[in-house]
Short mmCIF file of C-alpha atoms and ligand atoms in Angstrom, two decimals:
data_model
loop_
_atom_site.label_atom_id
_atom_site.label_comp_id
_atom_site.label_asym_id
_atom_site.label_seq_id
_atom_site.Cartn_x
_atom_site.Cartn_y
_atom_site.Cartn_z
CA MET A 1 0.00 0.00 0.00
CA VAL A 2 1.26 3.50 -0.79
CA PRO A 3 1.67 5.43 2.44
CA PRO A 4 -0.77 8.34 2.25
CA LEU A 5 0.59 11.85 2.45
CA PRO A 6 -0.45 13.42 5.74
CA ALA A 7 -3.44 15.46 4.66
CA ARG A 8 -3.40 18.20 7.25
CA LEU A 9 0.01 18.28 8.81
CA PRO A 10 0.24 21.41 10.91
CA PRO A 11 2.72 23.86 9.38
CA GLU A 12 4.78 23.87 12.60
CA LEU A 13 5.29 20.10 12.27
CA LEU A 14 6.39 20.48 8.65
CA GLU A 15 8.70 23.32 9.62
CA ARG A 16 10.16 21.24 12.45
CA PHE A 17 10.67 17.86 10.78
CA GLY A 18 10.41 18.55 7.05
CA HIS A 19 13.74 20.27 6.50
CA PRO A 20 16.25 18.17 4.65
CA THR A 21 19.53 17.07 6.10
CA PRO A 22 22.22 15.70 3.79
CA GLY A 23 20.58 12.87 1.87
CA HIS A 24 23.73 11.07 0.94
CA ALA A 25 25.55 9.48 3.84
CA GLN A 26 28.92 10.74 2.58
CA SER A 27 27.91 14.33 1.94
CA VAL A 28 28.28 15.42 5.55
CA ILE A 29 31.18 17.80 6.06
CA LEU A 30 32.51 17.88 9.56
CA GLY A 31 32.54 21.23 11.30
CA GLY A 32 34.00 20.68 14.76
CA ASP A 33 35.38 18.04 17.12
CA THR A 34 38.95 18.83 16.16
CA ALA A 35 40.13 17.40 19.51
CA PHE A 36 39.79 14.01 17.87
CA SER A 37 43.07 13.35 16.11
CA ASP A 38 45.22 10.91 14.23
CA VAL A 39 46.17 9.37 17.60
CA HIS A 40 42.57 8.39 18.38
CA TYR A 41 41.96 6.92 14.94
CA ARG A 42 45.25 5.02 15.20
CA GLU A 43 44.05 3.47 18.48
CA ALA A 44 40.84 2.30 16.81
CA LEU A 45 42.85 0.76 13.97
CA VAL A 46 45.22 -0.99 16.42
CA ALA A 47 42.15 -2.51 18.08
CA LEU A 48 40.93 -3.63 14.64
CA SER A 49 44.31 -5.28 14.00
CA GLN A 50 43.61 -7.47 17.03
CA ARG A 51 40.30 -8.62 15.56
CA PRO A 52 41.41 -10.31 12.32
CA GLN A 53 38.01 -11.96 11.92
CA ASP A 54 36.18 -8.58 11.74
CA HIS A 55 34.50 -7.76 8.46
CA PHE A 56 34.44 -4.25 7.09
CA ALA A 57 33.47 -2.21 4.06
CA LEU A 58 35.74 0.12 2.10
CA TYR A 59 34.75 3.57 0.90
CA VAL A 60 36.97 5.53 -1.50
CA HIS A 61 36.12 9.19 -2.09
CA VAL A 62 37.18 10.59 -5.48
CA PRO A 63 37.07 14.36 -4.98
CA PHE A 64 36.98 15.63 -8.57
CA CYS A 65 34.39 16.82 -11.06
CA HIS A 66 34.55 18.39 -14.50
CA VAL A 67 32.08 21.20 -13.68
CA ARG A 68 30.16 22.03 -10.52
CA CYS A 69 26.41 21.45 -10.46
CA LEU A 70 24.70 24.34 -8.70
CA TYR A 71 22.82 22.14 -6.20
CA CYS A 72 25.93 20.16 -5.24
CA ALA A 73 26.30 19.23 -1.57
CA CYS A 74 29.25 16.90 -2.08
CA ASN A 75 32.91 17.45 -1.37
CA THR A 76 34.56 17.96 -4.74
CA THR A 77 37.19 20.00 -6.57
CA ILE A 78 36.79 21.11 -10.16
CA THR A 79 39.85 20.19 -12.16
CA HIS A 80 40.79 19.40 -15.74
CA SER A 81 44.33 18.42 -14.83
CA GLU A 82 45.25 14.76 -15.14
CA GLU A 83 48.38 15.50 -13.16
CA ARG A 84 46.26 16.72 -10.23
CA VAL A 85 44.36 13.42 -10.26
CA ASP A 86 47.66 11.48 -10.40
CA GLN A 87 48.83 13.34 -7.28
CA TYR A 88 45.61 12.37 -5.52
CA LEU A 89 46.15 8.71 -6.47
CA ASP A 90 49.70 8.87 -5.04
CA ALA A 91 48.27 10.21 -1.78
CA LEU A 92 45.49 7.61 -1.75
CA ASP A 93 48.09 4.86 -2.11
CA HIS A 94 49.98 6.38 0.82
CA GLU A 95 46.82 6.61 2.95
CA MET A 96 46.03 2.95 2.38
CA SER A 97 49.65 2.03 3.25
CA LEU A 98 49.38 3.90 6.56
CA VAL A 99 46.15 2.12 7.47
CA THR A 100 47.20 -1.38 6.38
CA GLU A 101 50.53 -1.06 8.17
CA ILE A 102 48.41 -0.95 11.33
CA ILE A 103 45.58 -3.38 10.63
CA GLY A 104 47.54 -5.82 8.45
CA LYS A 105 48.05 -6.19 4.72
CA ARG A 106 45.34 -7.56 2.43
CA ARG A 107 42.61 -7.84 5.04
CA VAL A 108 39.39 -9.11 3.47
CA SER A 109 36.72 -6.55 2.68
CA ASP A 110 33.18 -7.56 1.77
CA GLN A 111 31.98 -4.24 0.40
CA LEU A 112 33.68 -1.64 -1.80
CA HIS A 113 32.06 1.62 -2.77
CA VAL A 114 33.79 4.25 -4.89
CA GLY A 115 31.96 7.57 -4.69
CA GLY A 116 32.59 11.25 -5.13
CA GLY A 117 32.75 13.73 -6.66
CA THR A 118 32.72 11.89 -9.93
CA PRO A 119 34.75 8.66 -9.92
CA ASN A 120 34.41 8.41 -13.70
CA HIS A 121 36.06 11.81 -14.07
CA LEU A 122 39.26 9.73 -13.91
CA ASN A 123 40.60 8.59 -17.27
CA GLU A 124 40.81 4.86 -17.97
CA PRO A 125 44.44 4.31 -16.86
CA GLN A 126 43.65 6.26 -13.66
CA LEU A 127 40.56 4.12 -12.94
CA ALA A 128 42.67 0.99 -13.45
CA ARG A 129 45.34 2.41 -11.15
CA LEU A 130 42.78 3.21 -8.47
CA MET A 131 41.65 -0.42 -8.41
CA GLU A 132 45.26 -1.65 -8.51
CA ILE A 133 45.93 0.42 -5.37
CA VAL A 134 42.83 -0.90 -3.58
CA GLU A 135 43.61 -4.53 -4.44
CA ARG A 136 47.26 -4.24 -3.46
CA HIS A 137 46.21 -3.20 0.04
CA PHE A 138 42.99 -5.17 0.51
CA GLU A 139 41.52 -8.41 -0.64
CA ILE A 140 38.06 -7.83 -2.05
CA ALA A 141 35.99 -10.91 -1.17
CA GLU A 142 34.62 -12.91 -4.12
CA THR A 143 31.12 -12.26 -2.86
CA ALA A 144 31.77 -8.58 -2.10
CA CYS A 145 29.27 -5.93 -3.11
CA THR A 146 31.27 -3.61 -5.40
CA SER A 147 29.73 -0.35 -6.54
CA VAL A 148 30.74 2.87 -8.26
CA GLU A 149 29.01 6.22 -8.76
CA CYS A 150 29.10 7.66 -12.28
CA ASN A 151 28.07 10.85 -13.99
CA PRO A 152 26.26 9.86 -17.21
CA ARG A 153 27.77 12.90 -18.95
CA ARG A 154 31.26 11.43 -18.46
CA THR A 155 30.42 7.83 -19.33
CA SER A 156 31.34 5.88 -22.45
CA ALA A 157 30.85 2.27 -23.54
CA GLY A 158 34.60 1.67 -23.24
CA GLN A 159 34.64 3.10 -19.72
CA LEU A 160 31.71 0.88 -18.66
CA ASP A 161 33.55 -2.17 -20.04
CA LEU A 162 36.62 -1.17 -18.08
CA LEU A 163 34.69 -0.66 -14.81
CA TYR A 164 33.01 -4.04 -15.22
CA GLY A 165 36.37 -5.66 -15.99
CA LEU A 166 37.82 -4.07 -12.85
CA GLY A 167 35.21 -5.94 -10.81
CA PHE A 168 32.37 -3.44 -10.29
CA ARG A 169 28.97 -5.12 -10.40
CA ARG A 170 26.77 -2.27 -9.20
CA ILE A 171 26.66 1.16 -10.76
CA SER A 172 24.80 4.32 -9.88
CA PHE A 173 24.03 7.26 -12.19
CA GLY A 174 22.96 10.74 -11.12
CA VAL A 175 19.89 11.83 -13.11
CA GLN A 176 18.24 14.27 -10.65
CA ASP A 177 15.47 15.54 -12.99
CA LEU A 178 14.82 15.29 -16.72
CA ASN A 179 12.94 18.56 -17.14
CA ALA A 180 14.87 21.09 -19.26
CA ASP A 181 13.96 24.14 -17.09
CA VAL A 182 15.03 22.34 -13.93
CA GLN A 183 18.25 21.13 -15.54
CA ARG A 184 19.18 24.64 -16.67
CA ALA A 185 18.45 26.05 -13.21
CA ILE A 186 20.71 23.50 -11.52
CA GLY A 187 23.49 23.71 -14.12
CA ARG A 188 23.27 20.07 -15.14
CA VAL A 189 21.91 19.55 -18.63
CA GLN A 190 21.65 15.92 -19.76
CA SER A 191 19.04 14.73 -22.21
CA LEU A 192 16.78 11.75 -21.72
CA ASP A 193 18.29 10.19 -24.86
CA MET A 194 21.76 10.39 -23.36
CA VAL A 195 20.65 9.00 -19.99
CA ARG A 196 18.78 6.18 -21.72
CA ASP A 197 21.75 5.37 -23.93
CA VAL A 198 24.14 5.20 -20.97
CA PHE A 199 21.65 3.15 -18.95
CA LEU A 200 21.08 0.58 -21.71
CA THR A 201 24.81 0.32 -22.41
CA ALA A 202 25.40 -0.41 -18.70
CA ARG A 203 22.71 -3.10 -18.88
CA ASP A 204 24.36 -4.65 -21.97
CA THR A 205 27.74 -4.51 -20.25
CA GLY A 206 26.37 -6.83 -17.58
CA PHE A 207 26.10 -4.71 -14.40
CA GLU A 208 23.98 -6.69 -11.97
CA SER A 209 22.35 -3.67 -10.40
CA ILE A 210 21.83 -0.17 -11.76
CA ASN A 211 20.70 2.63 -9.48
CA LEU A 212 19.41 6.00 -10.64
CA ASP A 213 19.49 9.04 -8.32
CA LEU A 214 16.77 11.67 -8.38
CA ILE A 215 16.41 14.85 -6.33
CA TYR A 216 13.15 16.50 -5.31
CA GLY A 217 12.77 20.08 -4.15
CA LEU A 218 14.81 21.57 -7.03
CA PRO A 219 14.02 24.95 -8.62
CA PHE A 220 11.09 24.96 -11.08
CA GLN A 221 10.03 21.43 -10.18
CA THR A 222 6.28 21.07 -10.59
CA LEU A 223 4.03 18.07 -10.05
CA ALA A 224 3.42 17.72 -13.80
CA GLY A 225 7.08 18.12 -14.75
CA PHE A 226 8.32 15.76 -12.05
CA GLN A 227 5.71 13.17 -13.05
CA HIS A 228 7.21 13.15 -16.54
CA THR A 229 10.64 12.46 -15.02
CA LEU A 230 9.21 9.69 -12.82
CA ASP A 231 7.50 8.06 -15.83
CA GLN A 232 10.71 8.08 -17.85
CA ILE A 233 12.71 6.63 -14.97
CA VAL A 234 10.17 3.85 -14.39
CA ALA A 235 10.23 3.06 -18.12
CA LEU A 236 13.97 2.39 -17.89
CA SER A 237 13.30 -0.12 -15.09
CA PRO A 238 16.38 0.44 -12.90
CA ASP A 239 17.02 -1.99 -10.06
CA ARG A 240 17.04 0.75 -7.46
CA ILE A 241 16.09 4.40 -7.35
CA ALA A 242 17.24 6.87 -4.72
CA CYS A 243 15.11 10.00 -4.33
CA PHE A 244 16.89 12.58 -2.21
CA SER A 245 15.66 15.85 -0.81
CA TYR A 246 17.47 18.99 -2.01
CA ALA A 247 19.03 20.89 0.89
CA HIS A 248 19.35 24.59 0.04
CA ASP A 249 22.14 26.03 2.17
CA PRO A 250 23.98 28.75 0.24
CA VAL A 251 25.74 29.97 3.39
CA SER A 252 27.69 26.70 3.64
CA ARG A 253 27.75 26.08 -0.13
CA PRO A 254 28.16 29.48 -1.83
CA HIS A 255 27.67 28.06 -5.35
CA GLN A 256 24.01 27.44 -4.35
CA HIS A 257 23.51 31.24 -4.36
CA ALA A 258 23.01 30.77 -8.11
CA ILE A 259 19.76 28.99 -7.25
CA ARG A 260 17.14 31.57 -6.32
CA ALA A 261 15.12 30.71 -3.21
CA GLU A 262 11.92 32.01 -4.81
CA HIS A 263 12.21 29.35 -7.52
CA LEU A 264 12.20 26.53 -4.99
CA PRO A 265 9.07 24.63 -3.95
CA SER A 266 7.84 25.12 -0.37
CA ILE A 267 8.28 22.35 2.20
CA ALA A 268 4.65 21.28 1.69
CA GLU A 269 5.14 21.22 -2.10
CA LYS A 270 8.31 19.19 -1.66
CA LEU A 271 6.42 16.59 0.33
CA GLN A 272 3.87 16.44 -2.49
CA LEU A 273 6.66 15.83 -4.99
CA PHE A 274 8.09 13.05 -2.86
CA HIS A 275 4.65 11.53 -2.36
CA GLN A 276 4.24 11.50 -6.13
CA ALA A 277 7.52 9.56 -6.38
CA VAL A 278 6.34 7.09 -3.73
CA GLU A 279 3.09 6.57 -5.67
CA SER A 280 4.77 6.14 -9.05
CA PHE A 281 7.45 3.76 -7.84
CA SER A 282 5.02 1.71 -5.74
CA ALA A 283 2.69 1.36 -8.75
CA ALA A 284 5.67 0.15 -10.78
CA GLY A 285 6.48 -2.59 -8.24
CA TYR A 286 9.18 -0.93 -6.16
CA ARG A 287 9.18 -0.99 -2.40
CA TRP A 288 10.09 2.08 -0.35
CA VAL A 289 13.15 1.11 1.71
CA GLY A 290 14.46 3.19 4.61
CA THR A 291 13.84 6.89 4.09
CA ASP A 292 14.68 7.54 0.44
CA VAL A 293 15.43 4.36 -1.53
CA PHE A 294 13.12 2.31 -3.77
CA ALA A 295 14.02 -1.27 -4.59
CA ARG A 296 12.44 -4.22 -6.39
CA GLU A 297 10.46 -6.76 -4.34
CA THR A 298 13.25 -9.29 -4.96
CA ASP A 299 16.08 -6.88 -4.05
CA GLU A 300 18.25 -7.81 -1.09
CA LEU A 301 17.47 -4.45 0.57
CA THR A 302 13.75 -5.20 0.37
CA ASN A 303 14.26 -8.64 1.90
CA ALA A 304 16.48 -7.17 4.60
CA GLN A 305 13.80 -4.65 5.51
CA LYS A 306 11.11 -7.35 5.59
CA GLU A 307 13.31 -9.46 7.86
CA ARG A 308 14.21 -6.51 10.12
CA ARG A 309 17.93 -6.71 9.39
CA LEU A 310 18.35 -3.64 7.19
CA TYR A 311 21.22 -1.46 8.37
CA ARG A 312 22.63 1.88 7.33
CA ASN A 313 26.37 2.45 7.54
CA ALA A 314 28.41 5.45 6.43
CA ILE A 315 28.04 4.32 2.79
CA GLY A 316 24.27 3.89 2.81
CA TYR A 317 21.69 1.14 3.31
CA THR A 318 23.08 -2.35 3.45
CA PRO A 319 21.48 -5.78 3.89
CA ALA A 320 24.55 -7.09 5.71
CA PRO A 321 25.59 -5.88 9.13
CA ALA A 322 28.76 -4.26 7.70
CA LYS A 323 28.96 -1.89 10.61
CA GLN A 324 32.61 -1.04 10.16
CA VAL A 325 33.72 1.15 7.30
CA LEU A 326 37.27 2.16 6.41
CA ALA A 327 37.09 5.38 4.44
CA PHE A 328 39.79 6.87 2.21
CA GLY A 329 40.10 10.14 0.35
CA PRO A 330 39.27 13.66 1.54
CA SER A 331 36.07 13.88 3.65
CA GLY A 332 35.60 10.09 3.69
CA ILE A 333 33.55 8.99 6.69
CA GLY A 334 34.49 5.79 8.47
CA GLU A 335 33.32 3.83 11.47
CA VAL A 336 35.74 1.54 13.24
CA GLY A 337 35.03 -0.24 16.50
CA GLY A 338 32.79 2.41 18.02
CA VAL A 339 34.72 5.35 16.59
CA LEU A 340 33.27 7.66 13.96
CA VAL A 341 35.95 9.38 11.95
CA GLN A 342 35.99 11.78 9.04
CA ASN A 343 39.01 12.60 6.92
CA ALA A 344 40.03 16.21 6.38
CA PRO A 345 37.56 17.50 3.76
CA ASP A 346 39.98 19.84 2.03
CA LEU A 347 42.05 18.06 -0.63
CA LYS A 348 45.25 19.97 0.11
CA THR A 349 44.92 19.52 3.89
CA TRP A 350 44.30 15.81 3.40
CA GLU A 351 47.42 15.55 1.21
CA ARG A 352 49.52 17.63 3.61
CA GLN A 353 48.64 15.48 6.60
CA LEU A 354 49.53 12.37 4.64
CA ALA A 355 52.83 13.92 3.55
CA GLN A 356 53.60 14.40 7.26
CA GLY A 357 52.98 10.69 7.85
CA LEU A 358 49.69 11.34 9.68
CA LEU A 359 46.37 9.66 9.19
CA PRO A 360 44.48 12.56 7.56
CA VAL A 361 41.83 12.97 10.24
CA GLY A 362 39.54 16.01 10.13
CA GLY A 363 37.48 15.08 13.17
CA GLY A 364 35.82 12.22 14.90
CA ARG A 365 34.06 10.92 17.92
CA ARG A 366 34.56 7.93 20.17
CA LEU A 367 31.03 6.78 20.92
CA THR A 368 30.23 6.19 24.56
CA GLU A 369 28.12 3.20 25.52
CA GLN A 370 25.12 5.51 25.66
CA ASP A 371 25.95 7.02 22.24
CA ARG A 372 26.12 3.53 20.79
CA ARG A 373 22.75 2.52 22.22
CA ARG A 374 21.10 5.66 20.88
CA ARG A 375 22.68 5.25 17.47
CA GLU A 376 21.59 1.62 17.21
CA ALA A 377 18.05 2.46 18.32
CA ILE A 378 17.70 5.37 15.88
CA LEU A 379 19.16 3.39 12.99
CA TYR A 380 16.85 0.49 13.78
CA LEU A 381 13.86 2.81 13.73
CA MET A 382 14.92 4.42 10.44
CA CYS A 383 15.66 1.10 8.75
CA ASN A 384 12.93 -1.11 10.12
CA LEU A 385 10.23 1.46 10.92
CA GLU A 386 9.69 0.21 14.44
CA LEU A 387 11.47 0.12 17.75
CA PRO A 388 10.68 -2.57 20.31
CA ALA A 389 10.23 -1.12 23.81
CA SER A 390 12.86 -3.61 24.99
CA SER A 391 15.51 -1.82 22.87
CA ALA A 392 14.93 1.34 24.86
CA LYS A 393 16.65 0.01 27.97
CA GLY A 394 18.88 2.79 29.24
CA LEU A 395 17.26 5.20 26.79
CA GLU A 396 14.12 5.94 28.77
CA HIS A 397 14.49 9.72 28.43
CA GLU A 398 15.02 9.52 24.65
CA TYR A 399 12.20 6.99 24.22
CA GLU A 400 9.76 9.22 26.05
CA SER A 401 10.78 12.26 24.09
CA LEU A 402 10.47 10.35 20.78
CA CYS A 403 6.96 9.19 21.74
CA ARG A 404 6.04 12.77 22.63
CA ASN A 405 7.48 14.24 19.42
CA GLY A 406 5.93 11.51 17.30
CA GLY A 407 2.43 12.48 18.42
CA GLN A 408 0.05 13.96 15.87
CA GLY A 409 0.01 10.76 13.86
CA LEU A 410 3.71 10.24 13.07
CA LEU A 411 4.26 7.28 15.43
CA GLU A 412 2.02 4.64 16.93
CA VAL A 413 3.00 3.81 20.51
CA THR A 414 1.93 0.56 22.20
CA ASN A 415 3.22 -1.44 25.17
CA GLU A 416 5.36 -3.44 22.73
CA GLY A 417 7.08 -0.42 21.28
CA ILE A 418 6.92 2.26 18.60
CA ARG A 419 5.81 1.86 15.00
CA VAL A 420 6.17 4.52 12.36
CA THR A 421 2.76 5.25 10.85
CA PRO A 422 2.46 5.33 7.03
CA GLU A 423 2.18 9.14 7.23
CA GLY A 424 5.05 9.35 9.69
CA ARG A 425 7.50 7.90 7.14
CA TYR A 426 7.53 11.21 5.30
CA LEU A 427 8.95 13.03 8.31
CA LEU A 428 10.85 10.16 9.93
CA HIS A 429 14.29 11.46 9.05
CA GLY A 430 13.61 14.86 10.59
CA LEU A 431 12.10 13.23 13.66
CA CYS A 432 15.19 11.07 14.21
CA VAL A 433 17.64 13.89 13.59
CA GLU A 434 15.85 16.11 16.10
CA GLN A 435 16.08 13.29 18.60
CA ASP A 436 19.85 13.74 18.61
CA ALA A 437 19.51 17.44 19.27
CA SER A 438 18.59 16.67 22.88
CA VAL A 439 22.21 15.73 23.49
CA ASP A 440 25.23 17.96 23.09
CA TRP A 441 27.16 16.25 20.33
CA GLY A 442 29.51 19.17 19.88
CA SER A 443 28.45 19.92 16.32
CA THR A 444 25.31 19.75 14.19
CA GLN A 445 27.14 17.61 11.69
CA TRP A 446 27.77 14.90 14.22
CA ARG A 447 24.09 14.75 14.97
CA ALA A 448 23.53 13.84 11.36
CA MET A 449 26.29 11.28 11.65
CA VAL A 450 24.82 9.63 14.69
CA SER A 451 21.43 9.34 13.06
CA PRO A 452 22.32 9.47 9.38
S1 LIG B 501 28.62 15.68 -10.35
FE1 LIG B 501 27.92 15.36 -8.23
S2 LIG B 501 29.72 15.82 -6.97
FE2 LIG B 501 30.12 16.67 -9.01
S3 LIG B 501 29.45 18.81 -8.88
FE3 LIG B 501 27.70 17.62 -9.67
S4 LIG B 501 26.54 17.07 -7.83
FE4 LIG B 501 28.56 17.72 -7.13
#
């Protein structure tokens, strides 16, 4: 059943819970917590070295793009210099050496995600070198989930062949919106023909799973225009679709000043756009997973959600409990043995720290036992849409406050626990993020990290 859009949500509830936080797990840029240093991350890695049986995922951040999209919330540098990319690859190799010197060479990883930026901004020899570096330092398990993000405007048939040959089996393309007015306003013009051509070539190449990203809440988006985009996306029949909320924050991202606030839909209109996506994808046989992903009934994420084992790590939703993530590249976010860590977001700072022989830490947080309990409870609620009362042990204050905030139809509270109502799903992310605000995390960004 398609969750109905809350018909008469009071404006104050929309204002409170409807504002977007970074949709993509890796788009958070750390602001504070500089007391956390290389020394603390090193300790977490030493502890990991003593647990050789631990599984983990790898995330590699490629911080380059050809041009900057005006809505961009990612950490990227615009460059046309191949030499600049080569320098980054040298530094990436060094970063992996520093980490594997501590945890051990060629530890097995069962998930690899290469994101950005635009990973396919790299030329073919550079893409091959990137994978050579990864595989020299880590063993990618035969059954590993291997994925890469690509910009369709930088993709070619030869490049897709190469990526497949390098071992990638999942690929994700950023589409955002297919309407010409919207595309012009966000500085990202890509025709439906081009997107379709790239998509079908990826299918022919043999990728096992193709994801398409959309964004709602962009300038000039209307219900009619967005419906056209949704229809075209459904016609392509991707395996997964991610539909993120646009976060307009020109103070932190000055390039967004080029997007005029008066051209943006209101919060209520944004919810309508998202509801339209939920309706279209549900009618086409997709299931709404977590807060913003749509997957086929047979998809492993769908099964994981049905079986209450869906998890969300620093890379995104995962069916396996890959709770530990080793992240590389500027701004990469990792999680190792109860420590959240983010690399220095600035490319030059990241390189400078590495040149000094330091792990390029920008900030981090060692989770206390209470932090860990809260994080697990919030993630469980976001992934599985319920929270058994028994999981609230030691979190009585938070549980009460969540029940109180989830009034007005967002949550259903019984003696057994909390269930998110169909209407409540639309504001669940905001509800969970606000939950963290009751604790002093030291920075807003870490709140988003603790309940991504
Ligand atoms: S391609 Fe992605 S990372 Fe690069 S500028 Fe556009 S939105 Fe940002």
